[in-house]
């Protein structure tokens, strides 16, 4: 009688729940857009799951990657912000939150949060601020960025329409707030046509001196 060879079972603590987000900073505003689909592979778990959390009156965060890690990270950031408010009697600035997020992610570098974050807000000078992160806290302030399963599709459009790369004769004008909002909607709509992990509903968050306003629009349902 021959012995059956041992069967190897692999298990990973991580999962990628897909989705796409993008952020664009203006002179006196900031726009963040993300879809609401939560999926694993070919399975859609829910069509209405926001990737965005509001941290302060002038700062929001969007996280793509693993949803459970994103929930844990957002709860941790909100707790740290409450501690800051009790100590300093004011809300932290976007710059302070950006550094804190980097510290929190790097602290977990040996067993990282599997989240790819975009932090957006308005700084103390009233200018739009967008920060892009990797999973272990390396970050950069940039005029625009994107993250998630459809990020490669979004970035090429933003490079073309905002930075005017390889267009020597194009006017170097700053896009208005409404133009950026419409561009963000177009980007997510285009990604939803090509990426099965992005779709259902899009959320747009517009931040300026008056506060944060939100809007929703439909994406592909299949």
mmCIF file with all atom_site columns, C-alpha atoms in Angstrom:
data_model
loop_
_atom_site.group_PDB
_atom_site.id
_atom_site.type_symbol
_atom_site.label_atom_id
_atom_site.label_alt_id
_atom_site.label_comp_id
_atom_site.label_asym_id
_atom_site.label_entity_id
_atom_site.label_seq_id
_atom_site.pdbx_PDB_ins_code
_atom_site.Cartn_x
_atom_site.Cartn_y
_atom_site.Cartn_z
_atom_site.occupancy
_atom_site.B_iso_or_equiv
_atom_site.pdbx_formal_charge
_atom_site.auth_seq_id
_atom_site.auth_comp_id
_atom_site.auth_asym_id
_atom_site.auth_atom_id
_atom_site.pdbx_PDB_model_num
ATOM 1   C CA . UNK A 1 1   ? 0.000   0.000  0.000   1.00 0.00 ? 1   UNK A CA 1
ATOM 2   C CA . UNK A 1 2   ? 1.511   3.309  -1.083  1.00 0.00 ? 2   UNK A CA 1
ATOM 3   C CA . UNK A 1 3   ? 1.347   6.400  1.061   1.00 0.00 ? 3   UNK A CA 1
ATOM 4   C CA . UNK A 1 4   ? -0.397  9.432  -0.413  1.00 0.00 ? 4   UNK A CA 1
ATOM 5   C CA . UNK A 1 5   ? 1.884   12.396 -0.842  1.00 0.00 ? 5   UNK A CA 1
ATOM 6   C CA . UNK A 1 6   ? 1.209   15.213 1.606   1.00 0.00 ? 6   UNK A CA 1
ATOM 7   C CA . UNK A 1 7   ? -1.071  17.919 0.225   1.00 0.00 ? 7   UNK A CA 1
ATOM 8   C CA . UNK A 1 8   ? 0.228   21.427 0.626   1.00 0.00 ? 8   UNK A CA 1
ATOM 9   C CA . UNK A 1 9   ? -2.241  24.154 1.558   1.00 0.00 ? 9   UNK A CA 1
ATOM 10  C CA . UNK A 1 10  ? -1.228  27.766 1.131   1.00 0.00 ? 10  UNK A CA 1
ATOM 11  C CA . UNK A 1 11  ? -2.830  30.581 3.089   1.00 0.00 ? 11  UNK A CA 1
ATOM 12  C CA . UNK A 1 12  ? -2.222  34.299 2.781   1.00 0.00 ? 12  UNK A CA 1
ATOM 13  C CA . UNK A 1 13  ? -3.163  36.884 5.408   1.00 0.00 ? 13  UNK A CA 1
ATOM 14  C CA . UNK A 1 14  ? -3.732  39.399 2.624   1.00 0.00 ? 14  UNK A CA 1
ATOM 15  C CA . UNK A 1 15  ? -6.391  39.901 -0.035  1.00 0.00 ? 15  UNK A CA 1
ATOM 16  C CA . UNK A 1 16  ? -6.808  42.581 -2.690  1.00 0.00 ? 16  UNK A CA 1
ATOM 17  C CA . UNK A 1 17  ? -10.336 43.961 -2.759  1.00 0.00 ? 17  UNK A CA 1
ATOM 18  C CA . UNK A 1 18  ? -9.725  46.149 -5.817  1.00 0.00 ? 18  UNK A CA 1
ATOM 19  C CA . UNK A 1 19  ? -11.073 49.598 -6.583  1.00 0.00 ? 19  UNK A CA 1
ATOM 20  C CA . UNK A 1 20  ? -9.545  52.844 -7.805  1.00 0.00 ? 20  UNK A CA 1
ATOM 21  C CA . UNK A 1 21  ? -9.081  56.294 -6.286  1.00 0.00 ? 21  UNK A CA 1
ATOM 22  C CA . UNK A 1 22  ? -7.493  59.527 -7.500  1.00 0.00 ? 22  UNK A CA 1
ATOM 23  C CA . UNK A 1 23  ? -6.640  62.910 -6.038  1.00 0.00 ? 23  UNK A CA 1
ATOM 24  C CA . UNK A 1 24  ? -5.921  66.273 -7.658  1.00 0.00 ? 24  UNK A CA 1
ATOM 25  C CA . UNK A 1 25  ? -4.672  69.409 -5.880  1.00 0.00 ? 25  UNK A CA 1
ATOM 26  C CA . UNK A 1 26  ? -5.517  72.917 -7.085  1.00 0.00 ? 26  UNK A CA 1
ATOM 27  C CA . UNK A 1 27  ? -4.413  76.393 -5.993  1.00 0.00 ? 27  UNK A CA 1
ATOM 28  C CA . UNK A 1 28  ? -7.231  76.689 -3.430  1.00 0.00 ? 28  UNK A CA 1
ATOM 29  C CA . UNK A 1 29  ? -9.051  73.355 -3.613  1.00 0.00 ? 29  UNK A CA 1
ATOM 30  C CA . UNK A 1 30  ? -8.545  69.612 -3.684  1.00 0.00 ? 30  UNK A CA 1
ATOM 31  C CA . UNK A 1 31  ? -10.601 66.865 -5.374  1.00 0.00 ? 31  UNK A CA 1
ATOM 32  C CA . UNK A 1 32  ? -10.694 63.183 -4.403  1.00 0.00 ? 32  UNK A CA 1
ATOM 33  C CA . UNK A 1 33  ? -12.662 60.565 -6.336  1.00 0.00 ? 33  UNK A CA 1
ATOM 34  C CA . UNK A 1 34  ? -13.115 56.831 -5.715  1.00 0.00 ? 34  UNK A CA 1
ATOM 35  C CA . UNK A 1 35  ? -15.443 54.005 -6.677  1.00 0.00 ? 35  UNK A CA 1
ATOM 36  C CA . UNK A 1 36  ? -17.516 51.909 -4.238  1.00 0.00 ? 36  UNK A CA 1
ATOM 37  C CA . UNK A 1 37  ? -17.090 48.331 -5.539  1.00 0.00 ? 37  UNK A CA 1
ATOM 38  C CA . UNK A 1 38  ? -15.688 45.746 -3.116  1.00 0.00 ? 38  UNK A CA 1
ATOM 39  C CA . UNK A 1 39  ? -14.594 42.550 -4.861  1.00 0.00 ? 39  UNK A CA 1
ATOM 40  C CA . UNK A 1 40  ? -12.218 39.603 -4.721  1.00 0.00 ? 40  UNK A CA 1
ATOM 41  C CA . UNK A 1 41  ? -11.251 38.095 -8.064  1.00 0.00 ? 41  UNK A CA 1
ATOM 42  C CA . UNK A 1 42  ? -14.453 37.623 -10.060 1.00 0.00 ? 42  UNK A CA 1
ATOM 43  C CA . UNK A 1 43  ? -16.724 37.937 -6.987  1.00 0.00 ? 43  UNK A CA 1
ATOM 44  C CA . UNK A 1 44  ? -18.407 41.237 -6.074  1.00 0.00 ? 44  UNK A CA 1
ATOM 45  C CA . UNK A 1 45  ? -19.051 41.312 -2.317  1.00 0.00 ? 45  UNK A CA 1
ATOM 46  C CA . UNK A 1 46  ? -20.896 44.639 -2.272  1.00 0.00 ? 46  UNK A CA 1
ATOM 47  C CA . UNK A 1 47  ? -21.553 47.483 -4.687  1.00 0.00 ? 47  UNK A CA 1
ATOM 48  C CA . UNK A 1 48  ? -21.750 50.264 -2.089  1.00 0.00 ? 48  UNK A CA 1
ATOM 49  C CA . UNK A 1 49  ? -18.640 50.305 0.104   1.00 0.00 ? 49  UNK A CA 1
ATOM 50  C CA . UNK A 1 50  ? -16.886 53.653 0.388   1.00 0.00 ? 50  UNK A CA 1
ATOM 51  C CA . UNK A 1 51  ? -13.088 53.715 0.309   1.00 0.00 ? 51  UNK A CA 1
ATOM 52  C CA . UNK A 1 52  ? -13.000 57.231 1.794   1.00 0.00 ? 52  UNK A CA 1
ATOM 53  C CA . UNK A 1 53  ? -12.978 58.424 5.406   1.00 0.00 ? 53  UNK A CA 1
ATOM 54  C CA . UNK A 1 54  ? -13.112 62.020 6.609   1.00 0.00 ? 54  UNK A CA 1
ATOM 55  C CA . UNK A 1 55  ? -10.398 62.629 9.201   1.00 0.00 ? 55  UNK A CA 1
ATOM 56  C CA . UNK A 1 56  ? -10.863 66.367 9.913   1.00 0.00 ? 56  UNK A CA 1
ATOM 57  C CA . UNK A 1 57  ? -12.785 69.326 8.495   1.00 0.00 ? 57  UNK A CA 1
ATOM 58  C CA . UNK A 1 58  ? -10.030 69.786 5.905   1.00 0.00 ? 58  UNK A CA 1
ATOM 59  C CA . UNK A 1 59  ? -8.610  66.284 5.365   1.00 0.00 ? 59  UNK A CA 1
ATOM 60  C CA . UNK A 1 60  ? -9.871  62.978 3.936   1.00 0.00 ? 60  UNK A CA 1
ATOM 61  C CA . UNK A 1 61  ? -8.199  59.680 3.082   1.00 0.00 ? 61  UNK A CA 1
ATOM 62  C CA . UNK A 1 62  ? -8.928  57.041 0.443   1.00 0.00 ? 62  UNK A CA 1
ATOM 63  C CA . UNK A 1 63  ? -7.472  53.539 0.757   1.00 0.00 ? 63  UNK A CA 1
ATOM 64  C CA . UNK A 1 64  ? -7.349  50.836 -1.901  1.00 0.00 ? 64  UNK A CA 1
ATOM 65  C CA . UNK A 1 65  ? -6.105  47.304 -1.345  1.00 0.00 ? 65  UNK A CA 1
ATOM 66  C CA . UNK A 1 66  ? -7.382  45.153 1.530   1.00 0.00 ? 66  UNK A CA 1
ATOM 67  C CA . UNK A 1 67  ? -10.609 46.504 3.017   1.00 0.00 ? 67  UNK A CA 1
ATOM 68  C CA . UNK A 1 68  ? -10.180 45.045 6.503   1.00 0.00 ? 68  UNK A CA 1
ATOM 69  C CA . UNK A 1 69  ? -6.736  46.645 6.830   1.00 0.00 ? 69  UNK A CA 1
ATOM 70  C CA . UNK A 1 70  ? -8.145  49.936 5.527   1.00 0.00 ? 70  UNK A CA 1
ATOM 71  C CA . UNK A 1 71  ? -10.897 49.898 8.182   1.00 0.00 ? 71  UNK A CA 1
ATOM 72  C CA . UNK A 1 72  ? -8.314  49.207 10.908  1.00 0.00 ? 72  UNK A CA 1
ATOM 73  C CA . UNK A 1 73  ? -5.992  51.931 9.625   1.00 0.00 ? 73  UNK A CA 1
ATOM 74  C CA . UNK A 1 74  ? -8.756  54.554 9.429   1.00 0.00 ? 74  UNK A CA 1
ATOM 75  C CA . UNK A 1 75  ? -9.915  53.739 12.984  1.00 0.00 ? 75  UNK A CA 1
ATOM 76  C CA . UNK A 1 76  ? -6.335  54.036 14.220  1.00 0.00 ? 76  UNK A CA 1
ATOM 77  C CA . UNK A 1 77  ? -5.853  57.410 12.501  1.00 0.00 ? 77  UNK A CA 1
ATOM 78  C CA . UNK A 1 78  ? -9.108  58.788 13.906  1.00 0.00 ? 78  UNK A CA 1
ATOM 79  C CA . UNK A 1 79  ? -8.106  57.706 17.414  1.00 0.00 ? 79  UNK A CA 1
ATOM 80  C CA . UNK A 1 80  ? -4.705  59.394 17.061  1.00 0.00 ? 80  UNK A CA 1
ATOM 81  C CA . UNK A 1 81  ? -6.409  62.575 15.794  1.00 0.00 ? 81  UNK A CA 1
ATOM 82  C CA . UNK A 1 82  ? -8.771  62.636 18.810  1.00 0.00 ? 82  UNK A CA 1
ATOM 83  C CA . UNK A 1 83  ? -5.731  62.329 21.100  1.00 0.00 ? 83  UNK A CA 1
ATOM 84  C CA . UNK A 1 84  ? -4.087  65.226 19.235  1.00 0.00 ? 84  UNK A CA 1
ATOM 85  C CA . UNK A 1 85  ? -7.227  67.374 19.610  1.00 0.00 ? 85  UNK A CA 1
ATOM 86  C CA . UNK A 1 86  ? -7.415  66.726 23.365  1.00 0.00 ? 86  UNK A CA 1
ATOM 87  C CA . UNK A 1 87  ? -3.752  67.645 23.786  1.00 0.00 ? 87  UNK A CA 1
ATOM 88  C CA . UNK A 1 88  ? -3.542  70.694 21.510  1.00 0.00 ? 88  UNK A CA 1
ATOM 89  C CA . UNK A 1 89  ? -7.156  71.963 21.531  1.00 0.00 ? 89  UNK A CA 1
ATOM 90  C CA . UNK A 1 90  ? -7.267  72.101 17.735  1.00 0.00 ? 90  UNK A CA 1
ATOM 91  C CA . UNK A 1 91  ? -7.425  69.800 14.754  1.00 0.00 ? 91  UNK A CA 1
ATOM 92  C CA . UNK A 1 92  ? -4.117  68.679 13.205  1.00 0.00 ? 92  UNK A CA 1
ATOM 93  C CA . UNK A 1 93  ? -3.133  70.167 9.859   1.00 0.00 ? 93  UNK A CA 1
ATOM 94  C CA . UNK A 1 94  ? -3.020  68.135 6.675   1.00 0.00 ? 94  UNK A CA 1
ATOM 95  C CA . UNK A 1 95  ? 0.788   68.230 6.775   1.00 0.00 ? 95  UNK A CA 1
ATOM 96  C CA . UNK A 1 96  ? 0.787   66.844 10.335  1.00 0.00 ? 96  UNK A CA 1
ATOM 97  C CA . UNK A 1 97  ? -1.669  64.068 9.412   1.00 0.00 ? 97  UNK A CA 1
ATOM 98  C CA . UNK A 1 98  ? 0.463   63.187 6.368   1.00 0.00 ? 98  UNK A CA 1
ATOM 99  C CA . UNK A 1 99  ? 3.521   62.660 8.566   1.00 0.00 ? 99  UNK A CA 1
ATOM 100 C CA . UNK A 1 100 ? 1.498   60.751 11.167  1.00 0.00 ? 100 UNK A CA 1
ATOM 101 C CA . UNK A 1 101 ? 0.120   58.386 8.513   1.00 0.00 ? 101 UNK A CA 1
ATOM 102 C CA . UNK A 1 102 ? 3.653   57.685 7.304   1.00 0.00 ? 102 UNK A CA 1
ATOM 103 C CA . UNK A 1 103 ? 4.738   56.906 10.877  1.00 0.00 ? 103 UNK A CA 1
ATOM 104 C CA . UNK A 1 104 ? 1.766   54.587 11.490  1.00 0.00 ? 104 UNK A CA 1
ATOM 105 C CA . UNK A 1 105 ? 2.419   52.670 8.260   1.00 0.00 ? 105 UNK A CA 1
ATOM 106 C CA . UNK A 1 106 ? 6.177   52.379 8.859   1.00 0.00 ? 106 UNK A CA 1
ATOM 107 C CA . UNK A 1 107 ? 5.574   51.133 12.410  1.00 0.00 ? 107 UNK A CA 1
ATOM 108 C CA . UNK A 1 108 ? 3.815   48.129 10.833  1.00 0.00 ? 108 UNK A CA 1
ATOM 109 C CA . UNK A 1 109 ? 6.486   47.594 8.174   1.00 0.00 ? 109 UNK A CA 1
ATOM 110 C CA . UNK A 1 110 ? 7.251   43.968 9.169   1.00 0.00 ? 110 UNK A CA 1
ATOM 111 C CA . UNK A 1 111 ? 3.579   42.979 8.849   1.00 0.00 ? 111 UNK A CA 1
ATOM 112 C CA . UNK A 1 112 ? 2.217   45.919 6.833   1.00 0.00 ? 112 UNK A CA 1
ATOM 113 C CA . UNK A 1 113 ? -1.283  47.200 6.386   1.00 0.00 ? 113 UNK A CA 1
ATOM 114 C CA . UNK A 1 114 ? -2.045  46.089 2.813   1.00 0.00 ? 114 UNK A CA 1
ATOM 115 C CA . UNK A 1 115 ? -3.417  49.510 1.883   1.00 0.00 ? 115 UNK A CA 1
ATOM 116 C CA . UNK A 1 116 ? -2.363  52.001 -0.744  1.00 0.00 ? 116 UNK A CA 1
ATOM 117 C CA . UNK A 1 117 ? -3.437  55.410 0.448   1.00 0.00 ? 117 UNK A CA 1
ATOM 118 C CA . UNK A 1 118 ? -4.172  58.811 -1.040  1.00 0.00 ? 118 UNK A CA 1
ATOM 119 C CA . UNK A 1 119 ? -4.456  61.640 1.503   1.00 0.00 ? 119 UNK A CA 1
ATOM 120 C CA . UNK A 1 120 ? -6.105  64.873 0.365   1.00 0.00 ? 120 UNK A CA 1
ATOM 121 C CA . UNK A 1 121 ? -6.915  68.173 2.002   1.00 0.00 ? 121 UNK A CA 1
ATOM 122 C CA . UNK A 1 122 ? -6.324  71.904 2.219   1.00 0.00 ? 122 UNK A CA 1
ATOM 123 C CA . UNK A 1 123 ? -3.223  73.078 4.079   1.00 0.00 ? 123 UNK A CA 1
ATOM 124 C CA . UNK A 1 124 ? -2.811  76.036 6.435   1.00 0.00 ? 124 UNK A CA 1
ATOM 125 C CA . UNK A 1 125 ? -2.049  78.332 3.491   1.00 0.00 ? 125 UNK A CA 1
ATOM 126 C CA . UNK A 1 126 ? -5.333  77.388 1.807   1.00 0.00 ? 126 UNK A CA 1
ATOM 127 C CA . UNK A 1 127 ? -3.634  75.392 -0.965  1.00 0.00 ? 127 UNK A CA 1
ATOM 128 C CA . UNK A 1 128 ? -4.713  71.941 -2.085  1.00 0.00 ? 128 UNK A CA 1
ATOM 129 C CA . UNK A 1 129 ? -2.538  69.078 -0.842  1.00 0.00 ? 129 UNK A CA 1
ATOM 130 C CA . UNK A 1 130 ? -2.340  65.512 -2.194  1.00 0.00 ? 130 UNK A CA 1
ATOM 131 C CA . UNK A 1 131 ? -0.087  62.833 -0.695  1.00 0.00 ? 131 UNK A CA 1
ATOM 132 C CA . UNK A 1 132 ? 0.632   59.416 -2.212  1.00 0.00 ? 132 UNK A CA 1
ATOM 133 C CA . UNK A 1 133 ? 1.738   56.449 -0.061  1.00 0.00 ? 133 UNK A CA 1
ATOM 134 C CA . UNK A 1 134 ? 3.031   52.942 -0.489  1.00 0.00 ? 134 UNK A CA 1
ATOM 135 C CA . UNK A 1 135 ? 2.158   50.166 1.965   1.00 0.00 ? 135 UNK A CA 1
ATOM 136 C CA . UNK A 1 136 ? 5.010   50.881 4.412   1.00 0.00 ? 136 UNK A CA 1
ATOM 137 C CA . UNK A 1 137 ? 4.817   54.657 4.698   1.00 0.00 ? 137 UNK A CA 1
ATOM 138 C CA . UNK A 1 138 ? 7.005   56.089 1.960   1.00 0.00 ? 138 UNK A CA 1
ATOM 139 C CA . UNK A 1 139 ? 5.129   59.189 0.805   1.00 0.00 ? 139 UNK A CA 1
ATOM 140 C CA . UNK A 1 140 ? 5.313   62.189 -1.465  1.00 0.00 ? 140 UNK A CA 1
ATOM 141 C CA . UNK A 1 141 ? 3.322   65.378 -1.873  1.00 0.00 ? 141 UNK A CA 1
ATOM 142 C CA . UNK A 1 142 ? 2.346   65.696 -5.517  1.00 0.00 ? 142 UNK A CA 1
ATOM 143 C CA . UNK A 1 143 ? -0.038  67.754 -7.695  1.00 0.00 ? 143 UNK A CA 1
ATOM 144 C CA . UNK A 1 144 ? -2.087  64.658 -8.542  1.00 0.00 ? 144 UNK A CA 1
ATOM 145 C CA . UNK A 1 145 ? -1.952  60.930 -7.941  1.00 0.00 ? 145 UNK A CA 1
ATOM 146 C CA . UNK A 1 146 ? -3.936  57.711 -8.146  1.00 0.00 ? 146 UNK A CA 1
ATOM 147 C CA . UNK A 1 147 ? -3.987  54.322 -6.467  1.00 0.00 ? 147 UNK A CA 1
ATOM 148 C CA . UNK A 1 148 ? -5.706  50.962 -6.783  1.00 0.00 ? 148 UNK A CA 1
ATOM 149 C CA . UNK A 1 149 ? -6.405  48.360 -9.421  1.00 0.00 ? 149 UNK A CA 1
ATOM 150 C CA . UNK A 1 150 ? -7.073  50.911 -12.183 1.00 0.00 ? 150 UNK A CA 1
ATOM 151 C CA . UNK A 1 151 ? -4.303  53.361 -11.284 1.00 0.00 ? 151 UNK A CA 1
ATOM 152 C CA . UNK A 1 152 ? -2.210  52.696 -14.401 1.00 0.00 ? 152 UNK A CA 1
ATOM 153 C CA . UNK A 1 153 ? -5.185  53.652 -16.554 1.00 0.00 ? 153 UNK A CA 1
ATOM 154 C CA . UNK A 1 154 ? -5.863  56.849 -14.600 1.00 0.00 ? 154 UNK A CA 1
ATOM 155 C CA . UNK A 1 155 ? -2.309  58.167 -14.354 1.00 0.00 ? 155 UNK A CA 1
ATOM 156 C CA . UNK A 1 156 ? -1.771  58.366 -18.092 1.00 0.00 ? 156 UNK A CA 1
ATOM 157 C CA . UNK A 1 157 ? -4.887  60.527 -18.466 1.00 0.00 ? 157 UNK A CA 1
ATOM 158 C CA . UNK A 1 158 ? -3.855  62.844 -15.624 1.00 0.00 ? 158 UNK A CA 1
ATOM 159 C CA . UNK A 1 159 ? -0.332  63.167 -17.070 1.00 0.00 ? 159 UNK A CA 1
ATOM 160 C CA . UNK A 1 160 ? -1.832  64.163 -20.406 1.00 0.00 ? 160 UNK A CA 1
ATOM 161 C CA . UNK A 1 161 ? -4.608  66.466 -19.244 1.00 0.00 ? 161 UNK A CA 1
ATOM 162 C CA . UNK A 1 162 ? -3.047  68.141 -16.189 1.00 0.00 ? 162 UNK A CA 1
ATOM 163 C CA . UNK A 1 163 ? 0.755   68.052 -16.618 1.00 0.00 ? 163 UNK A CA 1
ATOM 164 C CA . UNK A 1 164 ? 0.560   68.314 -20.444 1.00 0.00 ? 164 UNK A CA 1
ATOM 165 C CA . UNK A 1 165 ? 3.512   65.926 -20.781 1.00 0.00 ? 165 UNK A CA 1
ATOM 166 C CA . UNK A 1 166 ? 5.058   65.742 -24.273 1.00 0.00 ? 166 UNK A CA 1
ATOM 167 C CA . UNK A 1 167 ? 2.834   68.576 -25.478 1.00 0.00 ? 167 UNK A CA 1
ATOM 168 C CA . UNK A 1 168 ? 5.266   71.466 -26.036 1.00 0.00 ? 168 UNK A CA 1
ATOM 169 C CA . UNK A 1 169 ? 2.662   73.690 -27.678 1.00 0.00 ? 169 UNK A CA 1
ATOM 170 C CA . UNK A 1 170 ? -0.094  73.113 -25.128 1.00 0.00 ? 170 UNK A CA 1
ATOM 171 C CA . UNK A 1 171 ? -0.984  76.083 -22.884 1.00 0.00 ? 171 UNK A CA 1
ATOM 172 C CA . UNK A 1 172 ? 0.191   75.560 -19.287 1.00 0.00 ? 172 UNK A CA 1
ATOM 173 C CA . UNK A 1 173 ? -3.043  76.733 -17.683 1.00 0.00 ? 173 UNK A CA 1
ATOM 174 C CA . UNK A 1 174 ? -4.343  75.597 -14.303 1.00 0.00 ? 174 UNK A CA 1
ATOM 175 C CA . UNK A 1 175 ? -7.526  73.537 -14.539 1.00 0.00 ? 175 UNK A CA 1
ATOM 176 C CA . UNK A 1 176 ? -10.538 74.998 -12.723 1.00 0.00 ? 176 UNK A CA 1
ATOM 177 C CA . UNK A 1 177 ? -12.349 73.194 -9.929  1.00 0.00 ? 177 UNK A CA 1
ATOM 178 C CA . UNK A 1 178 ? -15.243 72.170 -12.185 1.00 0.00 ? 178 UNK A CA 1
ATOM 179 C CA . UNK A 1 179 ? -12.888 70.948 -14.907 1.00 0.00 ? 179 UNK A CA 1
ATOM 180 C CA . UNK A 1 180 ? -11.037 68.765 -12.393 1.00 0.00 ? 180 UNK A CA 1
ATOM 181 C CA . UNK A 1 181 ? -14.299 67.311 -11.076 1.00 0.00 ? 181 UNK A CA 1
ATOM 182 C CA . UNK A 1 182 ? -15.479 66.431 -14.586 1.00 0.00 ? 182 UNK A CA 1
ATOM 183 C CA . UNK A 1 183 ? -12.055 64.963 -15.419 1.00 0.00 ? 183 UNK A CA 1
ATOM 184 C CA . UNK A 1 184 ? -12.159 62.797 -12.291 1.00 0.00 ? 184 UNK A CA 1
ATOM 185 C CA . UNK A 1 185 ? -15.595 61.502 -13.262 1.00 0.00 ? 185 UNK A CA 1
ATOM 186 C CA . UNK A 1 186 ? -14.402 60.753 -16.796 1.00 0.00 ? 186 UNK A CA 1
ATOM 187 C CA . UNK A 1 187 ? -11.339 58.912 -15.473 1.00 0.00 ? 187 UNK A CA 1
ATOM 188 C CA . UNK A 1 188 ? -13.351 56.637 -13.213 1.00 0.00 ? 188 UNK A CA 1
ATOM 189 C CA . UNK A 1 189 ? -15.940 56.018 -15.934 1.00 0.00 ? 189 UNK A CA 1
ATOM 190 C CA . UNK A 1 190 ? -13.189 55.026 -18.379 1.00 0.00 ? 190 UNK A CA 1
ATOM 191 C CA . UNK A 1 191 ? -11.506 52.755 -15.834 1.00 0.00 ? 191 UNK A CA 1
ATOM 192 C CA . UNK A 1 192 ? -14.800 51.019 -15.087 1.00 0.00 ? 192 UNK A CA 1
ATOM 193 C CA . UNK A 1 193 ? -15.011 50.033 -18.756 1.00 0.00 ? 193 UNK A CA 1
ATOM 194 C CA . UNK A 1 194 ? -11.649 48.209 -18.617 1.00 0.00 ? 194 UNK A CA 1
ATOM 195 C CA . UNK A 1 195 ? -11.113 47.112 -15.006 1.00 0.00 ? 195 UNK A CA 1
ATOM 196 C CA . UNK A 1 196 ? -13.477 44.516 -13.523 1.00 0.00 ? 196 UNK A CA 1
ATOM 197 C CA . UNK A 1 197 ? -12.594 45.581 -9.953  1.00 0.00 ? 197 UNK A CA 1
ATOM 198 C CA . UNK A 1 198 ? -13.798 49.172 -10.471 1.00 0.00 ? 198 UNK A CA 1
ATOM 199 C CA . UNK A 1 199 ? -17.410 50.160 -10.964 1.00 0.00 ? 199 UNK A CA 1
ATOM 200 C CA . UNK A 1 200 ? -20.958 50.553 -9.576  1.00 0.00 ? 200 UNK A CA 1
ATOM 201 C CA . UNK A 1 201 ? -20.806 54.068 -8.076  1.00 0.00 ? 201 UNK A CA 1
ATOM 202 C CA . UNK A 1 202 ? -18.308 56.918 -8.000  1.00 0.00 ? 202 UNK A CA 1
ATOM 203 C CA . UNK A 1 203 ? -17.850 59.347 -5.117  1.00 0.00 ? 203 UNK A CA 1
ATOM 204 C CA . UNK A 1 204 ? -16.315 62.803 -5.556  1.00 0.00 ? 204 UNK A CA 1
ATOM 205 C CA . UNK A 1 205 ? -15.141 64.893 -2.595  1.00 0.00 ? 205 UNK A CA 1
ATOM 206 C CA . UNK A 1 206 ? -14.360 68.585 -3.164  1.00 0.00 ? 206 UNK A CA 1
ATOM 207 C CA . UNK A 1 207 ? -12.406 70.428 -0.459  1.00 0.00 ? 207 UNK A CA 1
ATOM 208 C CA . UNK A 1 208 ? -11.861 74.174 -0.238  1.00 0.00 ? 208 UNK A CA 1
ATOM 209 C CA . UNK A 1 209 ? -11.977 76.970 2.341   1.00 0.00 ? 209 UNK A CA 1
ATOM 210 C CA . UNK A 1 210 ? -15.726 76.500 2.825   1.00 0.00 ? 210 UNK A CA 1
ATOM 211 C CA . UNK A 1 211 ? -15.397 72.808 3.751   1.00 0.00 ? 211 UNK A CA 1
ATOM 212 C CA . UNK A 1 212 ? -16.021 69.471 2.069   1.00 0.00 ? 212 UNK A CA 1
ATOM 213 C CA . UNK A 1 213 ? -18.797 68.782 -0.448  1.00 0.00 ? 213 UNK A CA 1
ATOM 214 C CA . UNK A 1 214 ? -19.624 65.372 -1.899  1.00 0.00 ? 214 UNK A CA 1
ATOM 215 C CA . UNK A 1 215 ? -21.311 64.054 -5.022  1.00 0.00 ? 215 UNK A CA 1
ATOM 216 C CA . UNK A 1 216 ? -22.113 60.583 -6.361  1.00 0.00 ? 216 UNK A CA 1
ATOM 217 C CA . UNK A 1 217 ? -22.489 59.331 -9.919  1.00 0.00 ? 217 UNK A CA 1
ATOM 218 C CA . UNK A 1 218 ? -23.173 55.981 -11.571 1.00 0.00 ? 218 UNK A CA 1
ATOM 219 C CA . UNK A 1 219 ? -20.535 53.700 -13.066 1.00 0.00 ? 219 UNK A CA 1
ATOM 220 C CA . UNK A 1 220 ? -20.812 50.335 -14.835 1.00 0.00 ? 220 UNK A CA 1
ATOM 221 C CA . UNK A 1 221 ? -22.808 47.789 -12.869 1.00 0.00 ? 221 UNK A CA 1
ATOM 222 C CA . UNK A 1 222 ? -21.311 44.682 -14.512 1.00 0.00 ? 222 UNK A CA 1
#
